[in-house]
Short mmCIF file of C-alpha atoms in Angstrom, two decimals:
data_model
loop_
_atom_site.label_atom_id
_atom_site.label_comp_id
_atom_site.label_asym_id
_atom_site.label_seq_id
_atom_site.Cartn_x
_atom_site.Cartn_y
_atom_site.Cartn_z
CA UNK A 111 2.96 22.78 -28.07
CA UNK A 112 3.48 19.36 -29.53
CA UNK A 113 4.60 17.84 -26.24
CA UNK A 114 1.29 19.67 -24.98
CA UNK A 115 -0.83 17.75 -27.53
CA UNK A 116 0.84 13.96 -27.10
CA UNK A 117 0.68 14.53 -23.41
CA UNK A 118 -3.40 15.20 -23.78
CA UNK A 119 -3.87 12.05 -26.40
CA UNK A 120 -1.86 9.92 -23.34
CA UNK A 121 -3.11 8.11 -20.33
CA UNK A 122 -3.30 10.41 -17.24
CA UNK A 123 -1.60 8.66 -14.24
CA UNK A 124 -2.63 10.19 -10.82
CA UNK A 125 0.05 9.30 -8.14
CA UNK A 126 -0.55 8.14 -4.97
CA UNK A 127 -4.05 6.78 -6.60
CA UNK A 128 -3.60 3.46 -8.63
CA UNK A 129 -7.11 2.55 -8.73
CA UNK A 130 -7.91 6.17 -10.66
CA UNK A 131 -4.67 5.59 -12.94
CA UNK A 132 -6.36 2.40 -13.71
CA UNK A 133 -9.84 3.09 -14.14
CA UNK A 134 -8.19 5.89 -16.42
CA UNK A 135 -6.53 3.49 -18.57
CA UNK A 136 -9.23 1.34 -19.16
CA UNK A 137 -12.02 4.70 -20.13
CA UNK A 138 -8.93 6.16 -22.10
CA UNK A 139 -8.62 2.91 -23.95
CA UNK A 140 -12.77 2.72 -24.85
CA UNK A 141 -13.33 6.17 -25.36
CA UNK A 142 -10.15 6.45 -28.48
CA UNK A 143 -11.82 2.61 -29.51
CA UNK A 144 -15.17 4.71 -29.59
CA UNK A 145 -13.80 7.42 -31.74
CA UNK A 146 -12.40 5.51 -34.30
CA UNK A 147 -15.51 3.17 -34.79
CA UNK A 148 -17.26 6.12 -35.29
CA UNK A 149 -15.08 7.71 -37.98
CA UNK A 150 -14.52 4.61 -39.51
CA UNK A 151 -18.51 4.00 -39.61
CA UNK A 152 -18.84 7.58 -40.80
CA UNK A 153 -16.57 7.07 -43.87
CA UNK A 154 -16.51 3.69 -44.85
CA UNK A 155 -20.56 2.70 -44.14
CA UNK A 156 -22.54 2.96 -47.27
CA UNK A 157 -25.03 5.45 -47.11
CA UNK A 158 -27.03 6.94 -49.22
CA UNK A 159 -25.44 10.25 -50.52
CA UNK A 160 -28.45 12.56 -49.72
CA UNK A 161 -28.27 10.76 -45.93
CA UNK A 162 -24.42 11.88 -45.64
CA UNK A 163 -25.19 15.45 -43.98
CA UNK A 164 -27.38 13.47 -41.77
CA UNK A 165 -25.21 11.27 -40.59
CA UNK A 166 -22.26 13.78 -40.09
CA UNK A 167 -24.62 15.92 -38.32
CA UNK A 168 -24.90 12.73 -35.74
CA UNK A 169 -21.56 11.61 -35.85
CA UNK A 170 -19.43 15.03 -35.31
CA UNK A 171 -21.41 15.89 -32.15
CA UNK A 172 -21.00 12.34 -30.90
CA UNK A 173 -17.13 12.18 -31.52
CA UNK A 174 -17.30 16.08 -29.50
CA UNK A 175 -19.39 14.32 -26.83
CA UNK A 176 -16.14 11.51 -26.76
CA UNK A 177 -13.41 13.84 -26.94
CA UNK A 178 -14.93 16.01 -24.00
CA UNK A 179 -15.03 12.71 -21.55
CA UNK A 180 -11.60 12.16 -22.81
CA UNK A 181 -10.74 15.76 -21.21
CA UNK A 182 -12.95 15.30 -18.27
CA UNK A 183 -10.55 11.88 -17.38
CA UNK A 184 -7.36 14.35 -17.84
CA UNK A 185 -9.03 16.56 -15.45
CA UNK A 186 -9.56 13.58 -12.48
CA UNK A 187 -13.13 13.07 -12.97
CA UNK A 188 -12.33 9.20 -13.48
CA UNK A 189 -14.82 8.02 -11.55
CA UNK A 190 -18.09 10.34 -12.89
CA UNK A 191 -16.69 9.72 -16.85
CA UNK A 192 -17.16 5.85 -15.83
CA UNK A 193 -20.68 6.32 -14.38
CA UNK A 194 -21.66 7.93 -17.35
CA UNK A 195 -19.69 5.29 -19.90
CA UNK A 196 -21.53 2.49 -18.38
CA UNK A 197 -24.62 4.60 -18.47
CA UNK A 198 -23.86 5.32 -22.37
CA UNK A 199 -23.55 1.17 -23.08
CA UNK A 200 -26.44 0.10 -21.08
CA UNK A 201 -28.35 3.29 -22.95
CA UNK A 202 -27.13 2.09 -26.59
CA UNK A 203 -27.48 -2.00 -25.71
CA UNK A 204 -31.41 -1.15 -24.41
CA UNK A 205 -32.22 1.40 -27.09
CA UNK A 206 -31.24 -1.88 -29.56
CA UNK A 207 -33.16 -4.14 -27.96
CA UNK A 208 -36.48 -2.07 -28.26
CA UNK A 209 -35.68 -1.38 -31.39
CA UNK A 210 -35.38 -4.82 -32.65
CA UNK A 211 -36.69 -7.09 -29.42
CA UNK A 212 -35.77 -10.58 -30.36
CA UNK A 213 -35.04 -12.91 -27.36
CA UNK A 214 -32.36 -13.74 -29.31
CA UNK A 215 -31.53 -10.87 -30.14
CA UNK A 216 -27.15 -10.37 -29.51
CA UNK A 217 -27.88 -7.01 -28.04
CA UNK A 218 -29.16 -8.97 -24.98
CA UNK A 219 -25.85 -10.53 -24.61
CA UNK A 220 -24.65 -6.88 -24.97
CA UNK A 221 -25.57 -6.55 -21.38
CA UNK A 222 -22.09 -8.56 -20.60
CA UNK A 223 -20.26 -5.92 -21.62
CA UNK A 224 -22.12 -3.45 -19.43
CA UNK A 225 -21.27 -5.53 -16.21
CA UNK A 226 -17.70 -6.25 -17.45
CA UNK A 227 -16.81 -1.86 -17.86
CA UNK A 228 -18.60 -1.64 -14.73
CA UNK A 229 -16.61 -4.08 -12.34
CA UNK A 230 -12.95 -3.15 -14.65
CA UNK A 231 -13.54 0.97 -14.41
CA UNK A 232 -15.88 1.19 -11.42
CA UNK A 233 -15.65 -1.77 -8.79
CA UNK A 234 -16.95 -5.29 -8.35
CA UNK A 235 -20.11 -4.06 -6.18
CA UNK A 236 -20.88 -2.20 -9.25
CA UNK A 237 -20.80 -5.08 -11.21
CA UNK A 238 -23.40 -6.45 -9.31
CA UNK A 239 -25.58 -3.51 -9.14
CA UNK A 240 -25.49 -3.70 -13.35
CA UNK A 241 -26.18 -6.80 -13.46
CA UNK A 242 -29.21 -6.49 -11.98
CA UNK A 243 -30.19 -3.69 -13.91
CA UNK A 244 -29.51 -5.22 -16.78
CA UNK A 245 -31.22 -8.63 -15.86
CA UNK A 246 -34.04 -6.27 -15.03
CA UNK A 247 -34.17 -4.47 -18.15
CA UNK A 248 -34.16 -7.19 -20.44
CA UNK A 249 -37.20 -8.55 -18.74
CA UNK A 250 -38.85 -5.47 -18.90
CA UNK A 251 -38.35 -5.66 -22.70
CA UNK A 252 -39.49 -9.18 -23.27
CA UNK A 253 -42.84 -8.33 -21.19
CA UNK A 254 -43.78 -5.22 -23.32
CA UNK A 255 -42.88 -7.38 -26.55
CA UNK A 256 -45.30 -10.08 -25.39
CA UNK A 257 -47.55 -7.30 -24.39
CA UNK A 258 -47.35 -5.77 -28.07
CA UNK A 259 -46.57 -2.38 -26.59
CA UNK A 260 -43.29 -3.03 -28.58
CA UNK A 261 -43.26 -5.16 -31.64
CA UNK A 262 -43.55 -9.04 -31.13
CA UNK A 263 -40.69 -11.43 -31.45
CA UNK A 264 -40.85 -13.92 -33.95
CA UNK A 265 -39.05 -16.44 -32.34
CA UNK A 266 -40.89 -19.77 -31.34
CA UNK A 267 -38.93 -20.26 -28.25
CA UNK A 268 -40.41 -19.76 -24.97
CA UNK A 269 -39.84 -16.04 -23.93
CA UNK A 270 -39.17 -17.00 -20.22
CA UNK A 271 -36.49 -19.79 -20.94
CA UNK A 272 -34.61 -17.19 -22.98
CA UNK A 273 -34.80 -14.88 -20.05
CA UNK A 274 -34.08 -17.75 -17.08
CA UNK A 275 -30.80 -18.83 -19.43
CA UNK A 276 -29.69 -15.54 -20.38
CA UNK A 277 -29.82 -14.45 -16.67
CA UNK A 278 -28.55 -17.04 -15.46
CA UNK A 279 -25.45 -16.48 -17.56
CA UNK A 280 -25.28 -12.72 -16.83
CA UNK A 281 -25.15 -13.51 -13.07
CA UNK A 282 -23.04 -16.27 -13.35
CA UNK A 283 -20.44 -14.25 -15.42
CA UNK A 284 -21.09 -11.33 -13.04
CA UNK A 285 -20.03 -13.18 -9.78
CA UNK A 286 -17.05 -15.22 -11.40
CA UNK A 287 -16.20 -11.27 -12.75
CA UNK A 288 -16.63 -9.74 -9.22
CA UNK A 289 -14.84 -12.39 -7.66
CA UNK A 290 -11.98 -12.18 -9.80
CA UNK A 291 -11.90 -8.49 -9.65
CA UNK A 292 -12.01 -8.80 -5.72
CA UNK A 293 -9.05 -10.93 -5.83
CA UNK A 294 -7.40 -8.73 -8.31
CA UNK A 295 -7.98 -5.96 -5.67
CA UNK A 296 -6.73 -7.18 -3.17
CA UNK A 297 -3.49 -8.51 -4.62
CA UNK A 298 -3.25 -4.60 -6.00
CA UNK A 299 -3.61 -3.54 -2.30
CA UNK A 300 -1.19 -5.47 -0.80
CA UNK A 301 1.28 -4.95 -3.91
CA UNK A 302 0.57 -1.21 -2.64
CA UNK A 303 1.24 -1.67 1.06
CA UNK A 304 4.36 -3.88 0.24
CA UNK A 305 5.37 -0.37 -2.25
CA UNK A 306 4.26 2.08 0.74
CA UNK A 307 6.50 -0.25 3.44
CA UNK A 308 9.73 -0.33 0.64
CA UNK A 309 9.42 3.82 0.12
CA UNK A 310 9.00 3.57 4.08
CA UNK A 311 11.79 1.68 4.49
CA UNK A 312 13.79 3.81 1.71
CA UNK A 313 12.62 7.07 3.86
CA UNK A 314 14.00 5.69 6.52
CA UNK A 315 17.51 4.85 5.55
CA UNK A 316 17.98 8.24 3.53
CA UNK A 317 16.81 9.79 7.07
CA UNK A 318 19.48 7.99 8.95
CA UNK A 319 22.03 7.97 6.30
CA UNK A 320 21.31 11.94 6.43
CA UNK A 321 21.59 11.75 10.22
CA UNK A 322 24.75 9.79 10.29
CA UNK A 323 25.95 12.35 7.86
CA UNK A 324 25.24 15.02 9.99
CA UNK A 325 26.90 13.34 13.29
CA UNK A 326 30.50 12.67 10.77
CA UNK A 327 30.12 16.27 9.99
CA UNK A 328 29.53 16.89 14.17
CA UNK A 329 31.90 14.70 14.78
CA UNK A 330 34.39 16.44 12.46
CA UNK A 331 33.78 19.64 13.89
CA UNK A 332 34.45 18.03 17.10
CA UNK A 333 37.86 16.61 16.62
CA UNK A 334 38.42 19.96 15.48
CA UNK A 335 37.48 21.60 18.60
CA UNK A 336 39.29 19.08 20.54
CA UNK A 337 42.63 19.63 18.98
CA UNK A 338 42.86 23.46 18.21
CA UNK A 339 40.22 24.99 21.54
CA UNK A 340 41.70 22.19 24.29
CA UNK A 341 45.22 22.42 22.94
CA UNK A 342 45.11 26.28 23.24
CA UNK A 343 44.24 26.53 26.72
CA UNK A 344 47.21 23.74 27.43
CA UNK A 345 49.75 25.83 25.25
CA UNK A 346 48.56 28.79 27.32
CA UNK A 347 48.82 27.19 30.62
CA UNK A 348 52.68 25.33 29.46
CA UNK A 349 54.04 28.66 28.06
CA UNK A 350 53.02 30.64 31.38
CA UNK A 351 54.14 27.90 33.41
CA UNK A 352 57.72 28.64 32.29
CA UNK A 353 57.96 32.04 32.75
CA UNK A 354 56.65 31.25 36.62
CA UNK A 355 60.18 29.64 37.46
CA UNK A 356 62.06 33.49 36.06
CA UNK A 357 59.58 35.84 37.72
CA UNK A 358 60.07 33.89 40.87
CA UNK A 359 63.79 34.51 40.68
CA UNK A 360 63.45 38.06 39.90
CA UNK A 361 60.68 37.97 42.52
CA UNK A 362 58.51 40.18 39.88
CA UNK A 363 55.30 39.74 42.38
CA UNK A 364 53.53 41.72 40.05
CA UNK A 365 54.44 39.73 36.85
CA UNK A 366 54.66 36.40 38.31
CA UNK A 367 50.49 37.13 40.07
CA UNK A 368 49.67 38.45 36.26
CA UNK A 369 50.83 35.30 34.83
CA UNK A 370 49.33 32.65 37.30
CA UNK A 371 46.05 34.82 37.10
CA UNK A 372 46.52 33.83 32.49
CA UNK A 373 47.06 30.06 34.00
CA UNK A 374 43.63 29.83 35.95
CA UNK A 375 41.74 31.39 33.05
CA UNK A 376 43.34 29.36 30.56
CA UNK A 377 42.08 26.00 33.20
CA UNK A 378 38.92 27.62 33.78
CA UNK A 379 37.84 27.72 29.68
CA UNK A 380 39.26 24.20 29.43
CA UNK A 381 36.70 23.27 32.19
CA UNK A 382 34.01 25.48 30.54
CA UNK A 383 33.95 23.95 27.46
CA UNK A 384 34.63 20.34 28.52
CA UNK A 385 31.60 20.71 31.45
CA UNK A 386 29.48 21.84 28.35
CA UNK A 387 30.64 18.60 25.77
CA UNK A 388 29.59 16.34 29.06
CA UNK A 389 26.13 18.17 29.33
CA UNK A 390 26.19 17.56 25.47
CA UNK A 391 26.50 14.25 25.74
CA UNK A 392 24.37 13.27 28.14
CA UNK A 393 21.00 15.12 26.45
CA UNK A 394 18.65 12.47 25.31
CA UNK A 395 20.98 9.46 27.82
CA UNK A 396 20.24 11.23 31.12
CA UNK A 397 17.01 12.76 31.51
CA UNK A 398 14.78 13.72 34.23
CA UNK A 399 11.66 12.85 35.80
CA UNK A 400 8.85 15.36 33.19
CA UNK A 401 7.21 17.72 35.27
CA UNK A 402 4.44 20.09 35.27
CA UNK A 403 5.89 23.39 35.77
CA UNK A 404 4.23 26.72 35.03
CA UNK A 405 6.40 28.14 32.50
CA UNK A 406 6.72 31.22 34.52
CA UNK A 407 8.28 29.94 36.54
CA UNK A 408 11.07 28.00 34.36
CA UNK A 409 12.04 31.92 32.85
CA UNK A 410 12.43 33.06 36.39
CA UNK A 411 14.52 30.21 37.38
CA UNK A 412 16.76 30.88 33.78
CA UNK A 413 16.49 34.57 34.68
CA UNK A 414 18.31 34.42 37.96
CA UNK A 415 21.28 32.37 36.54
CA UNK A 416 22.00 35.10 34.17
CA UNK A 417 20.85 38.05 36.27
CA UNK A 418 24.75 39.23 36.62
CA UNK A 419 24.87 40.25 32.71
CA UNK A 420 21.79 41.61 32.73
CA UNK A 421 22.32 44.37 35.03
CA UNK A 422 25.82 44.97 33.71
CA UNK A 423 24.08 45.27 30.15
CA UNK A 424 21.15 48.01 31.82
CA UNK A 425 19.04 45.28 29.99
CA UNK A 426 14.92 45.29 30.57
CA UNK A 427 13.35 42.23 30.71
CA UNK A 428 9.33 41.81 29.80
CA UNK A 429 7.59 38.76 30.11
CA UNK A 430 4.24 38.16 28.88
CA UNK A 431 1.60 37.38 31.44
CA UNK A 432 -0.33 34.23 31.43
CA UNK A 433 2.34 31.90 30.47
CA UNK A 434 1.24 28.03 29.99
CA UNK A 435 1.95 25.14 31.94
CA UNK A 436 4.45 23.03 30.51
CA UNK A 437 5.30 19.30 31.06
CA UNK A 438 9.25 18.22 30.64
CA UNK A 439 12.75 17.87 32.00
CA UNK A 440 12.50 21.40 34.20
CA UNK A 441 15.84 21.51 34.68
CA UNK A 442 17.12 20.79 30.67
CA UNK A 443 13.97 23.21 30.02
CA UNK A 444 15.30 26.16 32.49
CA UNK A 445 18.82 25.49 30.60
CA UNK A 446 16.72 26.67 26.86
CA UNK A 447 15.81 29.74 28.32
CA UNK A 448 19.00 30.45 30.32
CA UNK A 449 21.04 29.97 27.03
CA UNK A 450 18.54 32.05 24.69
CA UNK A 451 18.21 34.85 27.45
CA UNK A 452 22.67 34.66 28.40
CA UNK A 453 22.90 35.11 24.04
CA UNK A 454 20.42 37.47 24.04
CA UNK A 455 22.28 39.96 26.06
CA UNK A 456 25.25 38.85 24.82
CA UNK A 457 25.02 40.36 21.75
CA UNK A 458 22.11 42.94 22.74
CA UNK A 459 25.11 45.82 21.11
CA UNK A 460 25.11 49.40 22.36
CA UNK A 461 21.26 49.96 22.14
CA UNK A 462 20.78 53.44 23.78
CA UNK A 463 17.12 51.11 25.89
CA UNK A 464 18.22 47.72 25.51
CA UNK A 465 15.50 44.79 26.06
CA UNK A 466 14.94 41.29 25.89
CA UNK A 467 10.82 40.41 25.25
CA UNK A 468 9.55 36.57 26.59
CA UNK A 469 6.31 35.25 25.87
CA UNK A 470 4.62 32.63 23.90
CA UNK A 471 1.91 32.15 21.60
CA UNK A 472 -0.53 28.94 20.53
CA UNK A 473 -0.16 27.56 16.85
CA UNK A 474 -1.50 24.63 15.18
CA UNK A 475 -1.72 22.06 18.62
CA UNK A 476 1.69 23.15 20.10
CA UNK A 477 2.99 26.49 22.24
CA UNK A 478 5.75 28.90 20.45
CA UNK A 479 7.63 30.29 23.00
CA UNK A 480 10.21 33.32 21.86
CA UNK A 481 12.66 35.39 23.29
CA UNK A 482 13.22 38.73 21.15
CA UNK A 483 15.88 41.33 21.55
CA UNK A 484 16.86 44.82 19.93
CA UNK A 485 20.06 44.04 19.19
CA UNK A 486 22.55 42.94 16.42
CA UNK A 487 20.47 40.82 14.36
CA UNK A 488 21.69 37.95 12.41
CA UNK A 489 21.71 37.54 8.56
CA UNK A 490 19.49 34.86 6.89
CA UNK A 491 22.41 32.31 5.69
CA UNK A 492 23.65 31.98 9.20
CA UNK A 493 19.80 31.15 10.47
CA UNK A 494 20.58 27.72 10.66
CA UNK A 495 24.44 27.07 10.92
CA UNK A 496 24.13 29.21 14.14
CA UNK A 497 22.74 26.05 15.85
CA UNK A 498 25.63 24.04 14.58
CA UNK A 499 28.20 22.39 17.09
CA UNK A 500 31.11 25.13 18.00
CA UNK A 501 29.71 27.14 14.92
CA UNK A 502 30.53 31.43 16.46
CA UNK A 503 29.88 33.76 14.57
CA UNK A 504 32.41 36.02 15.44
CA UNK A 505 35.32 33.37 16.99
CA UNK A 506 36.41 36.81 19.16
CA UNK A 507 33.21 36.57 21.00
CA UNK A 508 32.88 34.97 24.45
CA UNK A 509 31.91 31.46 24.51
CA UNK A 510 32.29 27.93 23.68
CA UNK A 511 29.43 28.12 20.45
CA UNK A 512 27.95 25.11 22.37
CA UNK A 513 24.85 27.23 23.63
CA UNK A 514 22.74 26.68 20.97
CA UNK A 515 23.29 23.31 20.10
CA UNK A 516 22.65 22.28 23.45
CA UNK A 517 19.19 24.28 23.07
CA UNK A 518 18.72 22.73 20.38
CA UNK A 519 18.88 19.32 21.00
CA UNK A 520 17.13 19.35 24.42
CA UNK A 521 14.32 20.83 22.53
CA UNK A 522 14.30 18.07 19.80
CA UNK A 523 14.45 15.46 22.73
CA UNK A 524 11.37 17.18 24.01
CA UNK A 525 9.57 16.91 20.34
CA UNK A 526 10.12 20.41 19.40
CA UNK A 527 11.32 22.61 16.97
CA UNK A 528 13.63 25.63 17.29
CA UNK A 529 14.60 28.49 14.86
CA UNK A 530 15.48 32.24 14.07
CA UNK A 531 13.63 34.84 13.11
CA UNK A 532 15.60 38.64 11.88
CA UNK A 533 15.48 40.50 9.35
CA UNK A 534 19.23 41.17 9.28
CA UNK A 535 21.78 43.39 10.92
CA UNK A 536 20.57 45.48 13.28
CA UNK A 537 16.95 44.39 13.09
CA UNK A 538 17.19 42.41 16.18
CA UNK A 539 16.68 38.75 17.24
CA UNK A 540 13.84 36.38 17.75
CA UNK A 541 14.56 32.74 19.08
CA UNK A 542 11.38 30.46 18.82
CA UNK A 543 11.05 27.20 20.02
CA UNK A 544 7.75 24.87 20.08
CA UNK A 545 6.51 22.25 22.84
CA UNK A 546 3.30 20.30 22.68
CA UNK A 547 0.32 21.26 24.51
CA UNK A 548 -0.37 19.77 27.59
CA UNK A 549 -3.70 17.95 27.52
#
């Protein structure tokens, strides 16, 4: 509650908007200097005691009046509360003046601190615009004064000289005001766009420091890869390789085809997985002409590399009519959809009518296109780490895990997105992935 309460009595800052947090300072420093003149002139003026209910019944709805533009600043409504301030002290200054309409009156000078509140909590073109009102005002005045519509001045000096110096001291102070405003301004403005190109700048270097973070932890992975899936395809190939010499002798035909047929799988996943970390490398490097290609026709293209699992799997394949033309790398692009399509019947699991669904759909100035399945699902916290470098799942599975981060980063070189949608385990699959809209 009490943090509540100091919180209210304190400046409001609005962030991202210094000219608001200062035009708030400056109302939240006259409206509490407003409130305390008027208590103190409540209590301390004398007064005649029969007068005292009079006065409080003035005073305690003008200090409400004070406290409720001190609320509307908190809210944001800087700019309206300042209007209506300036309003208040031009009000007050020209009610004084009729009252007592001496050209030498100090409420004409008054008008100085109208222009002043108007350039500090407004701008400098509203300076100027006060100015003249107020230069207009007091003219008004001194012309119903010597028209005795308000009560004559006593003063001998001539009327119009009072008028000629006083305005030209309110313009004078008014353009020496709105000039130094200006330049305050624009010092303020480039102080901002110096802040905007630091937090820019700061942006920037967290981004790559992230990035460079996440190619160590790549990287890591990597060496990983490199030493344990290379080196077991070697240690595979070496230990076979010496029982080749003994079934020879033996002349085991059987034994000694079984064991050349381990070597040329164990040389065939070590080509696998190293033709993938080349293809890996050279996304982004090595890229193709960008085409127009009717999408269409890229899923037919990534449909016929993977046709082989497909009718192993009894696996039906809709696509969605009406498919949009696309314009990239066709070739990196027919790769996406041959990898989402090959994982999609990969782990498609004993569905009694599996199928794999294609299609897209248009969302906020870019295409979606998806490829859903009916089978395994995957749990929320591996929605992003499957997209990781050599991250599997299940390591027993098929596969280098390099699938889906090559996916992944052709689509980022294209200025996409990609993602997962399922609701879990046996909820099925959705892989989305977005491309801009052709113009």
């Amino acid at each position: 509650m009490w943090t509540n309460l100091l919180r209210w009595f304190d400046v409001p800052s609005f962030e991202g908007d210094e000219d608001k947090s200062r035009a708030a300072v400056l109302l939240n420093l006259i409206l509490w200097i407003a409130i305390a003149a008027t208590l103190l002139y409540s209590i301390f003026a004398p007064i005649d005691p029969a007068l005292v209910p009079r006065r409080t019944a003035i005073t305690v709805p003008f200090i409400l009046i004070l406290l409720f533009f001190k609320q509307m600043v908190n809210w944001g409504h800087v700019r309206s509360i300042g209007i209506l301030v300036v309003f208040v002290l031009w009000l007050l200054i020209s009610g004084g003046m009729v009252l007592d309409p001496e050209e030498n009156n100090p409420a004409f000078m008054g008008y100085l601190v109208v222009v002043v509140c108007a350039g500090l909590i407004l701008n400098w073109r509203a300076s100027l615009w006060w100015s003249f009102i107020c230069i207009l005002t007091s003219g008004i005045v001194l012309v119903l004064g010597q028209s005795d519509v308000l009560p004559r001045s006593n003063t001998d000096d001539p009327p119009l000289s009072l008028w000629l110096a006083q305005t030209i001291y309110i313009v004078t102070s008014t353009i020496l005001l709105s000039q130094a405003i200006r330049k305050i301004d624009e010092a303020f403005a480039e102080a901002q766009r110096e802040l905007s190109e630091r937090k820019r700048l700061e942006a920037e270097r967290e981004r790559i420091i992230q990035e460079l973070e996440a190619k160590n932890a790549e990287l890591e992975r990597f060496t990983y890869t490199v030493s344990h899936d290379l080196k077991s395809p070697l240690i595979t190939i070496s230990g076979f390789i010496g029982l080749l010499e003994p079934d020879a002798k033996s002349g085991n035909a059987e034994k000694f085809k079984r064991d050349l047929q381990r070597i040329n799988e164990a040389a065939e996943k070590m080509k696998r997985l190293l033709d993938e970390l080349l293809d890996l490398s050279r996304i982004g490097r090595l890229v193709n002409p960008p085409e127009d290609t009717p999408f269409a026709e890229i899923v037919e293209e990534a449909l016929s590399l993977v046709r082989g699992r497909l009718t192993a799997g009894n696996i039906r394949v809709d696509i969605q009519k009406d498919l949009p033309l696309v314009n990239g790398d066709r070739p990196r692009l027919v790769e996406v959809m041959q990898n989402l399509i090959d994982n999609a019947a990969k782990f498609i699991d004993d569905q009694p009518a599996p199928i794999v669904e294609i299609g897209a759909r248009e969302e906020d100035n870019e295409w979606v296109f998806f490829v859903r399945d009916n089978g395994m699902g995957i749990e929320a916290k591996h929605h992003l780490k499957i997209f990781g470098l050599f991250d599997k799942l299940d390591p027993r599975t098929e596969g280098t895990g390099v699938g889906l981060a090559l996916a992944k980063r052709i689509v980022e070189v294209h200025g996409g997105r990609i993602w997962v949608e399922s609701e879990g385990k046996g909820k099925g699959s959705m892989f989305c992935f977005t491309l801009p809209i052709k113009e």
